[in-house]
Amino acid sequence: MPITNKPAVDQATYEKVTTRVSSISMTGNILLALFKFIAGILGSSGAMISDAVHSSSDVLGSLIVIIGVKISGKDADRNHPYGHERFESVASILLSGILLFAAFEIAEKGIRSVVNGDYKTAVIPGTIALIAAVLSIVSKEAMYHYTMHYAKELSSGSLKAEAWHHRSDSLSSIGSLIGIAGARLGFPILDPIAAVIISLFILKAAYDIFMSSINQMTDHAGSKEVEKEIRECVTGCDGIRHIDVLRTREFGRKLYVDLEVSMDHSLSLEEAHKNAEVVHDTLEARFPELKHVMVHVNPD
C-alpha cells in the first residue's frame, strides 16, 4: 500500500467520484456492447458477437464497484466498530473473479477452435466487424486510462480492478481484430492463437488484483518503504528515544499503525501522554491514508 503526502480525500468525495466514474463506464459499456453486437451480426463475425457479450459483463463489474463503495462508506456501527472499508476489497475480489472467468473463457474458445479446426470453416467477416474491433480497442483503452487515473488519485482498489476489466476487453478486441483481419487475409488461425495469448495477460491482471485485495482482507503489513517513512517521522518527534515495536496492517484502502515507543522514565504521566499525542497527530497529519494510530509508551 503506497503512502503519499497528498491531501486526504473525504469519504463523501471518494464515493461521489467513484460512483461517477463507474456510471460513465457502465453507460459506455452498454453503448459499445450494442454496437459490437449489431456489427457482429451484419459483418458475420462470431468473434465480434462474443466480444459484445464480454463487454456486457462489464456492466455487472461497474455495478459491483458502485455497491462496494456505497457499503464501504457506511459509518462504523455496533456490528462493525472499525468501519466497513473492507467491503470495497470484497468488490475487488469479485471483479478479479470476473476477469478470471473471462480469461478462461477466451482461452478455452481459442484452444477448442485450434484443436477442432473450427477456424477453417469460419465465415469471412465483413468490413463493419473490422471497424467495430478498432473502435472497441480505442474506446476501451480510453476507459482504462480514465478509470485508472482516478484509481490512482483515490487509491481505490475497486476502480483499479474495474480499469483492468476495461483493458481485458481491449485485449479481447485486439484478438478479435487479429482474427477478423487474419480471416480476410486468408489466415483464420491467427484468431484463436491471439485469443490464447491475450487470455494470459488477463489472467495475470486477475491474479494481481486478487492478491492485493486478499492482503487488504487479512491484515497484511504495509510495505517496507511505508514503515521506513513512519519510523523516520516518529523518531523526529520530541521526547522519543527509540521505537520498540512498529506494526502496520492494511484495512481496505487504509492502514492501521500500532507503536511502542520509549521515553525518559522521569517524565510525568501527563508529559509522556502529550508526547504520545504529538506522535499520533504528526503521523495522521502527514499520512492521510492512516485510519488510526495507537501509541504505547515504555519507560527508558
PDB file of C-alpha atoms in Angstrom:
ATOM      1  CA  MET A   1       0.000   0.000   0.000  1.00  0.00           C
ATOM      2  CA  PRO A   2       1.555   3.312  -1.042  1.00  0.00           C
ATOM      3  CA  ILE A   3       1.711   6.164   1.434  1.00  0.00           C
ATOM      4  CA  THR A   4       1.516   9.605  -0.114  1.00  0.00           C
ATOM      5  CA  ASN A   5       1.527  13.123   1.161  1.00  0.00           C
ATOM      6  CA  LYS A   6      -1.463  14.120  -0.974  1.00  0.00           C
ATOM      7  CA  PRO A   7      -4.402  15.719   0.840  1.00  0.00           C
ATOM      8  CA  ALA A   8      -6.813  13.142   2.208  1.00  0.00           C
ATOM      9  CA  VAL A   9      -9.969  12.571   0.180  1.00  0.00           C
ATOM     10  CA  ASP A  10     -13.038  12.572   2.404  1.00  0.00           C
ATOM     11  CA  GLN A  11     -15.410   9.627   2.124  1.00  0.00           C
ATOM     12  CA  ALA A  12     -18.227  11.659   0.555  1.00  0.00           C
ATOM     13  CA  THR A  13     -15.947  12.890  -2.254  1.00  0.00           C
ATOM     14  CA  TYR A  14     -14.450   9.423  -2.689  1.00  0.00           C
ATOM     15  CA  GLU A  15     -17.888   7.860  -3.031  1.00  0.00           C
ATOM     16  CA  LYS A  16     -19.124  10.594  -5.383  1.00  0.00           C
ATOM     17  CA  VAL A  17     -16.133  10.384  -7.751  1.00  0.00           C
ATOM     18  CA  THR A  18     -16.028   6.577  -7.752  1.00  0.00           C
ATOM     19  CA  THR A  19     -19.757   6.342  -8.486  1.00  0.00           C
ATOM     20  CA  ARG A  20     -19.453   8.902 -11.298  1.00  0.00           C
ATOM     21  CA  VAL A  21     -16.523   7.064 -12.921  1.00  0.00           C
ATOM     22  CA  SER A  22     -18.318   3.701 -12.692  1.00  0.00           C
ATOM     23  CA  SER A  23     -21.570   5.166 -14.036  1.00  0.00           C
ATOM     24  CA  ILE A  24     -19.773   6.633 -17.055  1.00  0.00           C
ATOM     25  CA  SER A  25     -18.071   3.268 -17.620  1.00  0.00           C
ATOM     26  CA  MET A  26     -21.411   1.464 -17.380  1.00  0.00           C
ATOM     27  CA  THR A  27     -23.044   3.762 -19.947  1.00  0.00           C
ATOM     28  CA  GLY A  28     -20.087   3.396 -22.310  1.00  0.00           C
ATOM     29  CA  ASN A  29     -20.151  -0.397 -21.984  1.00  0.00           C
ATOM     30  CA  ILE A  30     -23.859  -0.610 -22.781  1.00  0.00           C
ATOM     31  CA  LEU A  31     -23.492   1.515 -25.931  1.00  0.00           C
ATOM     32  CA  LEU A  32     -20.335  -0.328 -27.022  1.00  0.00           C
ATOM     33  CA  ALA A  33     -21.880  -3.770 -26.455  1.00  0.00           C
ATOM     34  CA  LEU A  34     -24.918  -2.844 -28.565  1.00  0.00           C
ATOM     35  CA  PHE A  35     -22.745  -1.540 -31.396  1.00  0.00           C
ATOM     36  CA  LYS A  36     -20.483  -4.617 -31.385  1.00  0.00           C
ATOM     37  CA  PHE A  37     -23.485  -6.945 -31.316  1.00  0.00           C
ATOM     38  CA  ILE A  38     -25.056  -5.241 -34.347  1.00  0.00           C
ATOM     39  CA  ALA A  39     -21.680  -5.133 -36.138  1.00  0.00           C
ATOM     40  CA  GLY A  40     -21.136  -8.820 -35.392  1.00  0.00           C
ATOM     41  CA  ILE A  41     -24.473  -9.760 -36.947  1.00  0.00           C
ATOM     42  CA  LEU A  42     -24.130  -7.508 -40.014  1.00  0.00           C
ATOM     43  CA  GLY A  43     -20.476  -8.452 -40.505  1.00  0.00           C
ATOM     44  CA  SER A  44     -20.988 -12.200 -39.959  1.00  0.00           C
ATOM     45  CA  SER A  45     -18.380 -12.229 -37.187  1.00  0.00           C
ATOM     46  CA  GLY A  46     -18.828 -14.711 -34.360  1.00  0.00           C
ATOM     47  CA  ALA A  47     -15.742 -13.249 -32.669  1.00  0.00           C
ATOM     48  CA  MET A  48     -17.355  -9.804 -32.557  1.00  0.00           C
ATOM     49  CA  ILE A  49     -20.632 -11.179 -31.167  1.00  0.00           C
ATOM     50  CA  SER A  50     -18.644 -12.937 -28.412  1.00  0.00           C
ATOM     51  CA  ASP A  51     -16.796  -9.681 -27.789  1.00  0.00           C
ATOM     52  CA  ALA A  52     -20.160  -7.924 -27.402  1.00  0.00           C
ATOM     53  CA  VAL A  53     -21.218 -10.430 -24.744  1.00  0.00           C
ATOM     54  CA  HIS A  54     -17.891  -9.880 -22.969  1.00  0.00           C
ATOM     55  CA  SER A  55     -18.491  -6.109 -22.957  1.00  0.00           C
ATOM     56  CA  SER A  56     -21.938  -6.690 -21.460  1.00  0.00           C
ATOM     57  CA  SER A  57     -20.312  -8.364 -18.455  1.00  0.00           C
ATOM     58  CA  ASP A  58     -18.508  -5.079 -17.725  1.00  0.00           C
ATOM     59  CA  VAL A  59     -21.874  -3.567 -16.787  1.00  0.00           C
ATOM     60  CA  LEU A  60     -22.008  -6.046 -13.894  1.00  0.00           C
ATOM     61  CA  GLY A  61     -18.463  -5.047 -12.925  1.00  0.00           C
ATOM     62  CA  SER A  62     -19.414  -1.377 -12.702  1.00  0.00           C
ATOM     63  CA  LEU A  63     -22.448  -2.229 -10.564  1.00  0.00           C
ATOM     64  CA  ILE A  64     -20.235  -4.239  -8.195  1.00  0.00           C
ATOM     65  CA  VAL A  65     -17.900  -1.263  -7.782  1.00  0.00           C
ATOM     66  CA  ILE A  66     -20.754   1.160  -7.062  1.00  0.00           C
ATOM     67  CA  ILE A  67     -22.357  -1.168  -4.497  1.00  0.00           C
ATOM     68  CA  GLY A  68     -19.000  -1.989  -2.869  1.00  0.00           C
ATOM     69  CA  VAL A  69     -18.059   1.680  -2.469  1.00  0.00           C
ATOM     70  CA  LYS A  70     -21.515   2.555  -1.110  1.00  0.00           C
ATOM     71  CA  ILE A  71     -21.258  -0.131   1.579  1.00  0.00           C
ATOM     72  CA  SER A  72     -17.613   0.644   2.435  1.00  0.00           C
ATOM     73  CA  GLY A  73     -18.549   4.291   3.043  1.00  0.00           C
ATOM     74  CA  LYS A  74     -21.038   3.482   5.798  1.00  0.00           C
ATOM     75  CA  ASP A  75     -20.174   4.714   9.272  1.00  0.00           C
ATOM     76  CA  ALA A  76     -18.976   2.324  11.956  1.00  0.00           C
ATOM     77  CA  ASP A  77     -21.770   0.600  13.872  1.00  0.00           C
ATOM     78  CA  ARG A  78     -22.211  -1.916  16.679  1.00  0.00           C
ATOM     79  CA  ASN A  79     -21.514  -4.915  14.446  1.00  0.00           C
ATOM     80  CA  HIS A  80     -18.685  -3.192  12.543  1.00  0.00           C
ATOM     81  CA  PRO A  81     -16.962  -0.918  15.091  1.00  0.00           C
ATOM     82  CA  TYR A  82     -13.908  -0.469  12.830  1.00  0.00           C
ATOM     83  CA  GLY A  83     -15.925   0.604   9.794  1.00  0.00           C
ATOM     84  CA  HIS A  84     -16.828  -1.067   6.502  1.00  0.00           C
ATOM     85  CA  GLU A  85     -13.784  -0.289   4.300  1.00  0.00           C
ATOM     86  CA  ARG A  86     -13.082  -3.968   3.628  1.00  0.00           C
ATOM     87  CA  PHE A  87     -16.294  -4.289   1.626  1.00  0.00           C
ATOM     88  CA  GLU A  88     -14.501  -2.445  -1.177  1.00  0.00           C
ATOM     89  CA  SER A  89     -11.846  -5.178  -1.095  1.00  0.00           C
ATOM     90  CA  VAL A  90     -14.677  -7.709  -1.442  1.00  0.00           C
ATOM     91  CA  ALA A  91     -15.819  -5.846  -4.577  1.00  0.00           C
ATOM     92  CA  SER A  92     -12.264  -6.054  -5.970  1.00  0.00           C
ATOM     93  CA  ILE A  93     -12.154  -9.803  -5.314  1.00  0.00           C
ATOM     94  CA  LEU A  94     -15.451 -10.267  -7.166  1.00  0.00           C
ATOM     95  CA  LEU A  95     -14.107  -8.270 -10.104  1.00  0.00           C
ATOM     96  CA  SER A  96     -10.929 -10.359 -10.166  1.00  0.00           C
ATOM     97  CA  GLY A  97     -13.201 -13.395 -10.378  1.00  0.00           C
ATOM     98  CA  ILE A  98     -14.967 -11.907 -13.410  1.00  0.00           C
ATOM     99  CA  LEU A  99     -11.584 -11.269 -15.035  1.00  0.00           C
ATOM    100  CA  LEU A 100     -10.510 -14.839 -14.264  1.00  0.00           C
ATOM    101  CA  PHE A 101     -13.683 -16.211 -15.850  1.00  0.00           C
ATOM    102  CA  ALA A 102     -13.163 -14.009 -18.921  1.00  0.00           C
ATOM    103  CA  ALA A 103      -9.557 -15.213 -19.276  1.00  0.00           C
ATOM    104  CA  PHE A 104     -10.521 -18.900 -19.138  1.00  0.00           C
ATOM    105  CA  GLU A 105     -13.486 -18.361 -21.466  1.00  0.00           C
ATOM    106  CA  ILE A 106     -11.304 -16.676 -24.102  1.00  0.00           C
ATOM    107  CA  ALA A 107      -8.537 -19.295 -23.752  1.00  0.00           C
ATOM    108  CA  GLU A 108     -10.960 -22.239 -23.897  1.00  0.00           C
ATOM    109  CA  LYS A 109     -12.632 -20.898 -27.011  1.00  0.00           C
ATOM    110  CA  GLY A 110      -9.267 -20.326 -28.723  1.00  0.00           C
ATOM    111  CA  ILE A 111      -7.848 -23.745 -27.845  1.00  0.00           C
ATOM    112  CA  ARG A 112     -11.042 -25.533 -28.909  1.00  0.00           C
ATOM    113  CA  SER A 113     -11.017 -23.703 -32.241  1.00  0.00           C
ATOM    114  CA  VAL A 114      -7.432 -24.809 -32.961  1.00  0.00           C
ATOM    115  CA  VAL A 115      -7.906 -28.405 -31.805  1.00  0.00           C
ATOM    116  CA  ASN A 116     -11.225 -28.940 -33.618  1.00  0.00           C
ATOM    117  CA  GLY A 117     -10.228 -26.929 -36.668  1.00  0.00           C
ATOM    118  CA  ASP A 118     -13.283 -24.694 -36.334  1.00  0.00           C
ATOM    119  CA  TYR A 119     -11.330 -21.703 -37.674  1.00  0.00           C
ATOM    120  CA  LYS A 120     -11.105 -23.395 -41.086  1.00  0.00           C
ATOM    121  CA  THR A 121     -14.852 -23.198 -41.695  1.00  0.00           C
ATOM    122  CA  ALA A 122     -15.430 -19.755 -40.186  1.00  0.00           C
ATOM    123  CA  VAL A 123     -17.310 -17.241 -42.346  1.00  0.00           C
ATOM    124  CA  ILE A 124     -15.094 -14.413 -43.579  1.00  0.00           C
ATOM    125  CA  PRO A 125     -16.271 -11.333 -41.615  1.00  0.00           C
ATOM    126  CA  GLY A 126     -17.231  -8.055 -43.264  1.00  0.00           C
ATOM    127  CA  THR A 127     -15.581  -4.637 -43.045  1.00  0.00           C
ATOM    128  CA  ILE A 128     -18.015  -3.389 -40.389  1.00  0.00           C
ATOM    129  CA  ALA A 129     -16.741  -6.047 -37.971  1.00  0.00           C
ATOM    130  CA  LEU A 130     -13.197  -4.794 -38.557  1.00  0.00           C
ATOM    131  CA  ILE A 131     -14.290  -1.210 -37.833  1.00  0.00           C
ATOM    132  CA  ALA A 132     -16.092  -2.338 -34.680  1.00  0.00           C
ATOM    133  CA  ALA A 133     -12.952  -4.073 -33.397  1.00  0.00           C
ATOM    134  CA  VAL A 134     -10.835  -0.944 -33.904  1.00  0.00           C
ATOM    135  CA  LEU A 135     -13.470   1.238 -32.237  1.00  0.00           C
ATOM    136  CA  SER A 136     -13.662  -1.190 -29.320  1.00  0.00           C
ATOM    137  CA  ILE A 137      -9.889  -1.136 -28.774  1.00  0.00           C
ATOM    138  CA  VAL A 138      -9.728   2.670 -28.832  1.00  0.00           C
ATOM    139  CA  SER A 139     -12.764   3.214 -26.597  1.00  0.00           C
ATOM    140  CA  LYS A 140     -11.832   0.523 -24.041  1.00  0.00           C
ATOM    141  CA  GLU A 141      -8.251   1.797 -23.792  1.00  0.00           C
ATOM    142  CA  ALA A 142      -9.649   5.306 -23.219  1.00  0.00           C
ATOM    143  CA  MET A 143     -11.931   3.940 -20.494  1.00  0.00           C
ATOM    144  CA  TYR A 144      -8.968   2.069 -18.958  1.00  0.00           C
ATOM    145  CA  HIS A 145      -6.826   5.223 -18.706  1.00  0.00           C
ATOM    146  CA  TYR A 146      -9.772   7.319 -17.464  1.00  0.00           C
ATOM    147  CA  THR A 147     -10.642   4.825 -14.724  1.00  0.00           C
ATOM    148  CA  MET A 148      -7.014   4.116 -13.768  1.00  0.00           C
ATOM    149  CA  HIS A 149      -6.368   7.863 -13.406  1.00  0.00           C
ATOM    150  CA  TYR A 150      -8.997   8.117 -10.679  1.00  0.00           C
ATOM    151  CA  ALA A 151      -7.978   4.760  -9.188  1.00  0.00           C
ATOM    152  CA  LYS A 152      -4.520   6.219  -8.533  1.00  0.00           C
ATOM    153  CA  GLU A 153      -5.862   9.592  -7.396  1.00  0.00           C
ATOM    154  CA  LEU A 154      -8.176   7.940  -4.846  1.00  0.00           C
ATOM    155  CA  SER A 155      -6.007   4.878  -4.054  1.00  0.00           C
ATOM    156  CA  SER A 156      -9.042   2.785  -4.979  1.00  0.00           C
ATOM    157  CA  GLY A 157      -8.565  -0.948  -5.378  1.00  0.00           C
ATOM    158  CA  SER A 158     -12.030  -1.475  -6.840  1.00  0.00           C
ATOM    159  CA  LEU A 159     -11.536   1.206  -9.507  1.00  0.00           C
ATOM    160  CA  LYS A 160      -8.163  -0.329 -10.349  1.00  0.00           C
ATOM    161  CA  ALA A 161      -9.877  -3.686 -10.809  1.00  0.00           C
ATOM    162  CA  GLU A 162     -12.539  -2.069 -12.990  1.00  0.00           C
ATOM    163  CA  ALA A 163      -9.832  -0.354 -15.064  1.00  0.00           C
ATOM    164  CA  TRP A 164      -8.168  -3.711 -15.703  1.00  0.00           C
ATOM    165  CA  HIS A 165     -11.559  -5.107 -16.681  1.00  0.00           C
ATOM    166  CA  HIS A 166     -11.668  -2.423 -19.380  1.00  0.00           C
ATOM    167  CA  ARG A 167      -8.187  -3.406 -20.517  1.00  0.00           C
ATOM    168  CA  SER A 168      -9.193  -7.061 -20.660  1.00  0.00           C
ATOM    169  CA  ASP A 169     -11.914  -6.026 -23.112  1.00  0.00           C
ATOM    170  CA  SER A 170      -9.368  -4.029 -25.083  1.00  0.00           C
ATOM    171  CA  LEU A 171      -7.070  -7.054 -25.266  1.00  0.00           C
ATOM    172  CA  SER A 172     -10.005  -9.253 -26.218  1.00  0.00           C
ATOM    173  CA  SER A 173     -10.864  -6.853 -29.029  1.00  0.00           C
ATOM    174  CA  ILE A 174      -7.248  -6.954 -30.231  1.00  0.00           C
ATOM    175  CA  GLY A 175      -7.721 -10.703 -30.548  1.00  0.00           C
ATOM    176  CA  SER A 176     -10.923 -10.100 -32.490  1.00  0.00           C
ATOM    177  CA  LEU A 177      -9.149  -7.601 -34.753  1.00  0.00           C
ATOM    178  CA  ILE A 178      -6.321 -10.044 -35.465  1.00  0.00           C
ATOM    179  CA  GLY A 179      -8.819 -12.828 -36.138  1.00  0.00           C
ATOM    180  CA  ILE A 180     -11.018 -10.717 -38.405  1.00  0.00           C
ATOM    181  CA  ALA A 181      -8.053  -9.285 -40.302  1.00  0.00           C
ATOM    182  CA  GLY A 182      -6.422 -12.721 -40.494  1.00  0.00           C
ATOM    183  CA  ALA A 183      -9.592 -14.295 -41.866  1.00  0.00           C
ATOM    184  CA  ARG A 184      -9.888 -11.580 -44.517  1.00  0.00           C
ATOM    185  CA  LEU A 185      -6.232 -12.131 -45.487  1.00  0.00           C
ATOM    186  CA  GLY A 186      -6.564 -15.921 -45.590  1.00  0.00           C
ATOM    187  CA  PHE A 187      -5.050 -16.764 -42.170  1.00  0.00           C
ATOM    188  CA  PRO A 188      -8.035 -17.538 -39.886  1.00  0.00           C
ATOM    189  CA  ILE A 189      -5.882 -19.499 -37.398  1.00  0.00           C
ATOM    190  CA  LEU A 190      -4.464 -16.185 -36.134  1.00  0.00           C
ATOM    191  CA  ASP A 191      -7.737 -15.534 -34.264  1.00  0.00           C
ATOM    192  CA  PRO A 192      -7.623 -18.469 -31.792  1.00  0.00           C
ATOM    193  CA  ILE A 193      -3.846 -18.191 -31.307  1.00  0.00           C
ATOM    194  CA  ALA A 194      -4.118 -14.492 -30.431  1.00  0.00           C
ATOM    195  CA  ALA A 195      -7.027 -15.228 -28.088  1.00  0.00           C
ATOM    196  CA  VAL A 196      -4.973 -17.722 -26.055  1.00  0.00           C
ATOM    197  CA  ILE A 197      -2.020 -15.320 -25.727  1.00  0.00           C
ATOM    198  CA  ILE A 198      -4.299 -12.439 -24.694  1.00  0.00           C
ATOM    199  CA  SER A 199      -6.004 -14.609 -22.059  1.00  0.00           C
ATOM    200  CA  LEU A 200      -2.645 -14.961 -20.279  1.00  0.00           C
ATOM    201  CA  PHE A 201      -2.382 -11.179 -19.857  1.00  0.00           C
ATOM    202  CA  ILE A 202      -5.913 -11.042 -18.449  1.00  0.00           C
ATOM    203  CA  LEU A 203      -5.125 -13.941 -16.097  1.00  0.00           C
ATOM    204  CA  LYS A 204      -2.066 -12.080 -14.750  1.00  0.00           C
ATOM    205  CA  ALA A 205      -4.163  -8.946 -14.085  1.00  0.00           C
ATOM    206  CA  ALA A 206      -6.816 -11.012 -12.273  1.00  0.00           C
ATOM    207  CA  TYR A 207      -4.143 -12.622 -10.081  1.00  0.00           C
ATOM    208  CA  ASP A 208      -2.552  -9.265  -9.137  1.00  0.00           C
ATOM    209  CA  ILE A 209      -5.899  -7.702  -8.216  1.00  0.00           C
ATOM    210  CA  PHE A 210      -6.958 -10.773  -6.237  1.00  0.00           C
ATOM    211  CA  MET A 211      -3.728 -10.911  -4.208  1.00  0.00           C
ATOM    212  CA  SER A 212      -3.810  -7.175  -3.477  1.00  0.00           C
ATOM    213  CA  SER A 213      -7.407  -7.453  -2.220  1.00  0.00           C
ATOM    214  CA  ILE A 214      -6.647 -10.550  -0.137  1.00  0.00           C
ATOM    215  CA  ASN A 215      -3.766  -8.687   1.520  1.00  0.00           C
ATOM    216  CA  GLN A 216      -6.197  -5.927   2.489  1.00  0.00           C
ATOM    217  CA  MET A 217      -8.586  -8.505   3.927  1.00  0.00           C
ATOM    218  CA  THR A 218      -6.019 -10.423   6.005  1.00  0.00           C
ATOM    219  CA  ASP A 219      -4.168  -7.673   7.928  1.00  0.00           C
ATOM    220  CA  HIS A 220      -1.184  -7.779   5.609  1.00  0.00           C
ATOM    221  CA  ALA A 221       1.611  -5.464   6.777  1.00  0.00           C
ATOM    222  CA  GLY A 222       2.365  -2.247   4.930  1.00  0.00           C
ATOM    223  CA  SER A 223       5.404  -2.191   2.665  1.00  0.00           C
ATOM    224  CA  LYS A 224       8.943  -1.725   3.961  1.00  0.00           C
ATOM    225  CA  GLU A 225       9.003   1.703   2.333  1.00  0.00           C
ATOM    226  CA  VAL A 226       5.880   2.707   4.254  1.00  0.00           C
ATOM    227  CA  GLU A 227       7.291   1.534   7.585  1.00  0.00           C
ATOM    228  CA  LYS A 228      10.589   3.300   6.896  1.00  0.00           C
ATOM    229  CA  GLU A 229       8.747   6.604   6.330  1.00  0.00           C
ATOM    230  CA  ILE A 230       6.763   6.098   9.536  1.00  0.00           C
ATOM    231  CA  ARG A 231       9.927   5.352  11.540  1.00  0.00           C
ATOM    232  CA  GLU A 232      11.628   8.481  10.247  1.00  0.00           C
ATOM    233  CA  CYS A 233       8.608  10.570  11.150  1.00  0.00           C
ATOM    234  CA  VAL A 234       8.281   9.124  14.674  1.00  0.00           C
ATOM    235  CA  THR A 235      11.983   9.385  15.581  1.00  0.00           C
ATOM    236  CA  GLY A 236      11.860  13.040  14.566  1.00  0.00           C
ATOM    237  CA  CYS A 237       9.271  13.820  17.266  1.00  0.00           C
ATOM    238  CA  ASP A 238      10.426  15.373  20.571  1.00  0.00           C
ATOM    239  CA  GLY A 239      10.861  13.053  23.538  1.00  0.00           C
ATOM    240  CA  ILE A 240      11.138   9.812  21.533  1.00  0.00           C
ATOM    241  CA  ARG A 241      14.311   7.898  22.436  1.00  0.00           C
ATOM    242  CA  HIS A 242      13.655   4.935  20.170  1.00  0.00           C
ATOM    243  CA  ILE A 243      10.914   2.783  18.639  1.00  0.00           C
ATOM    244  CA  ASP A 244      10.428  -0.547  20.425  1.00  0.00           C
ATOM    245  CA  VAL A 245       7.680  -2.010  18.222  1.00  0.00           C
ATOM    246  CA  LEU A 246       6.104  -0.920  14.942  1.00  0.00           C
ATOM    247  CA  ARG A 247       3.254  -2.913  13.420  1.00  0.00           C
ATOM    248  CA  THR A 248       1.189  -1.935  10.400  1.00  0.00           C
ATOM    249  CA  ARG A 249      -1.815  -3.639   8.818  1.00  0.00           C
ATOM    250  CA  GLU A 250      -3.851  -2.886   5.761  1.00  0.00           C
ATOM    251  CA  PHE A 251      -7.576  -2.309   6.199  1.00  0.00           C
ATOM    252  CA  GLY A 252      -9.224  -1.843   2.808  1.00  0.00           C
ATOM    253  CA  ARG A 253      -7.513   1.201   1.293  1.00  0.00           C
ATOM    254  CA  LYS A 254      -6.468   2.427   4.763  1.00  0.00           C
ATOM    255  CA  LEU A 255      -3.668   1.468   7.149  1.00  0.00           C
ATOM    256  CA  TYR A 256      -3.595   0.857  10.913  1.00  0.00           C
ATOM    257  CA  VAL A 257      -0.407   1.618  12.866  1.00  0.00           C
ATOM    258  CA  ASP A 258       0.457   0.203  16.311  1.00  0.00           C
ATOM    259  CA  LEU A 259       3.508   1.745  18.005  1.00  0.00           C
ATOM    260  CA  GLU A 260       5.516   1.171  21.167  1.00  0.00           C
ATOM    261  CA  VAL A 261       7.989   3.961  21.855  1.00  0.00           C
ATOM    262  CA  SER A 262      10.463   4.574  24.690  1.00  0.00           C
ATOM    263  CA  MET A 263      10.620   7.876  26.598  1.00  0.00           C
ATOM    264  CA  ASP A 264      12.597   9.145  29.564  1.00  0.00           C
ATOM    265  CA  HIS A 265      11.341   7.286  32.648  1.00  0.00           C
ATOM    266  CA  SER A 266      11.466  10.504  34.693  1.00  0.00           C
ATOM    267  CA  LEU A 267       8.717  12.142  32.624  1.00  0.00           C
ATOM    268  CA  SER A 268       5.381  12.634  34.325  1.00  0.00           C
ATOM    269  CA  LEU A 269       2.360  10.745  33.030  1.00  0.00           C
ATOM    270  CA  GLU A 270       0.992  13.996  31.625  1.00  0.00           C
ATOM    271  CA  GLU A 271       4.239  14.798  29.780  1.00  0.00           C
ATOM    272  CA  ALA A 272       4.522  11.301  28.331  1.00  0.00           C
ATOM    273  CA  HIS A 273       0.893  11.467  27.223  1.00  0.00           C
ATOM    274  CA  LYS A 274       1.472  14.803  25.489  1.00  0.00           C
ATOM    275  CA  ASN A 275       4.484  13.403  23.630  1.00  0.00           C
ATOM    276  CA  ALA A 276       2.440  10.382  22.546  1.00  0.00           C
ATOM    277  CA  GLU A 277      -0.300  12.695  21.274  1.00  0.00           C
ATOM    278  CA  VAL A 278       2.262  14.620  19.239  1.00  0.00           C
ATOM    279  CA  VAL A 279       3.409  11.356  17.623  1.00  0.00           C
ATOM    280  CA  HIS A 280      -0.193  10.359  16.917  1.00  0.00           C
ATOM    281  CA  ASP A 281      -1.210  13.727  15.443  1.00  0.00           C
ATOM    282  CA  THR A 282       2.006  14.100  13.425  1.00  0.00           C
ATOM    283  CA  LEU A 283       1.559  10.725  11.734  1.00  0.00           C
ATOM    284  CA  GLU A 284      -2.124  11.234  10.918  1.00  0.00           C
ATOM    285  CA  ALA A 285      -1.424  14.731   9.549  1.00  0.00           C
ATOM    286  CA  ARG A 286       1.480  13.615   7.369  1.00  0.00           C
ATOM    287  CA  PHE A 287      -0.042  10.363   6.118  1.00  0.00           C
ATOM    288  CA  PRO A 288      -3.771  10.800   5.301  1.00  0.00           C
ATOM    289  CA  GLU A 289      -4.034   7.106   4.326  1.00  0.00           C
ATOM    290  CA  LEU A 290      -3.727   6.100   8.001  1.00  0.00           C
ATOM    291  CA  LYS A 291      -7.038   5.062   9.514  1.00  0.00           C
ATOM    292  CA  HIS A 292      -5.816   5.030  13.115  1.00  0.00           C
ATOM    293  CA  VAL A 293      -2.576   5.214  15.100  1.00  0.00           C
ATOM    294  CA  MET A 294      -2.165   3.588  18.515  1.00  0.00           C
ATOM    295  CA  VAL A 295       0.838   4.773  20.582  1.00  0.00           C
ATOM    296  CA  HIS A 296       2.025   2.889  23.695  1.00  0.00           C
ATOM    297  CA  VAL A 297       4.749   4.443  25.854  1.00  0.00           C
ATOM    298  CA  ASN A 298       7.511   2.415  27.557  1.00  0.00           C
ATOM    299  CA  PRO A 299       9.835   3.943  30.226  1.00  0.00           C
ATOM    300  CA  ASP A 300      13.521   4.042  29.340  1.00  0.00           C
TER     301      ASP A 300
END
